[in-house]
Each structure stands twice: as C-alpha cells, then as structure tokens.
Amino acid sequence: MVRLRVPDIAKKKRQKEKVAMLTAYDFPTAALLDQAGIDILLVGDSLGMAVFGNETTISVTLEDMIRHTRAVSRGARRALVVADMPFLTYQCGRARAVRNAGRLLSEGGAAAVKLEGGRAVSSTVRRLTEVGIPVMGHLGLLPQSVHQTGGYRKQAVSQEGKRRLLEEARILERAGVFALVLEAVPDEAALEVTRELSVPTIGIGAGPHCDGQVLVSHDAFGLTCGDVPSFVKSYARIGEAILEAARTYIEEVRSGQFPPARRFQSPDTGQPER
Ligand code: KIV
C-alpha cells in the first residue's frame, strides 16, 4: 500500500484526476474510508458539531484535535491525513501557529494542516510552509467566523465577493498552500478559482467544477442529528441502521431472547449441564 503524499495531490490536478476527501474523527471510520480508497482524510473541526454536538466549531481545542487526529492517523494506511487548526490556534502569532501545527503533525500524525481565511492568514501560511508544514487553505464560508458573518450562508455571491474570493485564492497560492477548500460559493466562482490556480481546489457546496470534493462523513452517511446542508448527497443511512439494531437489541434483552441459554459440559461427567 503506497501512502499518498502532498505532492501526489498536486499531481492529481495536472493529470486531471479528481480528489476525493471525507472527514473522519476516529480509528474505525478512518480505517474503513481508507480501505474504500479515499485520497484525503480530513480531521475537521466539524468534530465539534458532528461528534461533540455543539452548535459551532469554535469550542474545539488543540488537544481535542490532536487526540482525534492520532486516532485517524492510526486507521489511515494510504490516505493523506489533514488536520484542521482550531479557532485561536493560528490567529495569535506565527510562532504559536508553528508550535500548534507542529503538534498536529508530531503528536497527531497528520501530514498537513488546514486553516481558514485568506489575506489575514497568508503570512502564517508562508511561515508554516517555510518550516516544512504543508497547509491546505479554506475560503468561502468560514465556520470559525460564524459570529462575524451571522450564519452559515453562501459566500462570494456578488461580483465584488467573487473578485475578492479570486484575489484571496491567489494570495494563498503565493503563500504556499498545496490545496484549497472552497466552501459554499457559487459554481461559477469556484470554476474561476479552479481555472486560475495551479493547486487543486476541493469544493463543498461549491458545484462540480472543483478539482476535488469533500463532505462531512456524518452528513453523507446519515449519522447527523438534525438538518444537513442542502448540497449534501446521502450515500447511506447509518443512523437508521443503528436505530433499528438498537431497538432489536433492547427488545431481545427485555424478552430474554438475548443472550441464548448455553450448555456447559461438566468436567467430571462429560455430560452437558445447565
Ligand atoms: O471542519 C470541516 O469538516 C471542514 C470541511 C467542511 C471542509 O472544514
């Protein structure tokens, strides 16, 4: 099994191969997605919502991310593991960002980090890549800025918004990102950025023209409690399967059907005994 590396992801764009990325937060899911052939496992800070049940990603800590990244890394044999840098781990100075990103690699086992924003974080992106930490960018809807934007809304809708998206994407590319997530932007804006950049774009709610796609696996596989974004395709109904299995188990325990009676052999007589 040959492990995918950061340069392999860039190569996929040159070879016009789409990149498939999904989020994972634990060992068994990572192992299954890896076995299925996923290219990138993103330990997203969506952890805070998908796994911890919070309303936003903002309370996720570096320690949370390191622990879950370590579990995912253990399950990934081929996939590239990318870990999100949580809120306030990269906005408070470049030296702190390097230390925190470094921990996601050295303790979490990630091969790269992802952080949100454009111009405002470009000098941090440059510093991280200078010291050998690969960075995936993230533009469009920025969940860590939800209090500023006032909700999870489509971005880059106006002409000015599209122009700014393209400008920030160029800035990030110059700063050294190896790939760029575009979240909740119009298809044509994603197309323009994808044409303009030499690094792959990975879309989520950004239409079909990106070089790759990412979904939150809990949304795609039916494990999300509550609403999922309208662009999500449902690939499985794992939540319903768990519900049905749990109901059957409860019924069988209550009725005495589980566990079944076992017969033991007496060591003295060799006869079955109860
Ligand atoms: O945290 C996350 O899962 C993400 C994806 C939505 C790209 O950043």
CSV table of C-alpha atoms and ligand atoms in Angstrom, one decimal, residues 23 25 42 44-46 84 114 138 181 183 204 214 216, ligand 1:
chain,number,residue,atom,x,y,z
A,23,THR,CA,-13.9,13.9,7.2
A,25,TYR,CA,-12.7,11.7,13.5
A,42,LEU,CA,-9.8,15.5,6.9
A,44,GLY,CA,-12.2,18.6,10.5
A,45,ASP,CA,-13.0,20.9,13.4
A,46,SER,CA,-16.6,20.0,12.4
A,84,ASP,CA,-7.9,21.3,11.0
A,114,LYS,CA,-5.8,23.2,7.2
A,138,HIS,CA,-10.0,27.3,3.2
A,181,VAL,CA,-11.1,24.2,0.1
A,183,GLU,CA,-17.0,26.1,0.9
A,204,ILE,CA,-18.0,21.6,-0.5
A,214,VAL,CA,-15.2,17.0,0.4
A,216,VAL,CA,-18.7,15.8,6.3
B,1,KIV,O1,-14.3,21.0,9.5
B,1,KIV,C1,-14.6,20.5,8.4
B,1,KIV,O2,-15.2,19.4,8.3
B,1,KIV,C2,-14.3,21.3,7.2
B,1,KIV,C3,-15.0,20.8,6.0
B,1,KIV,C4,-16.4,21.4,5.9
B,1,KIV,C5,-14.2,21.3,4.8
B,1,KIV,O3,-13.6,22.2,7.3
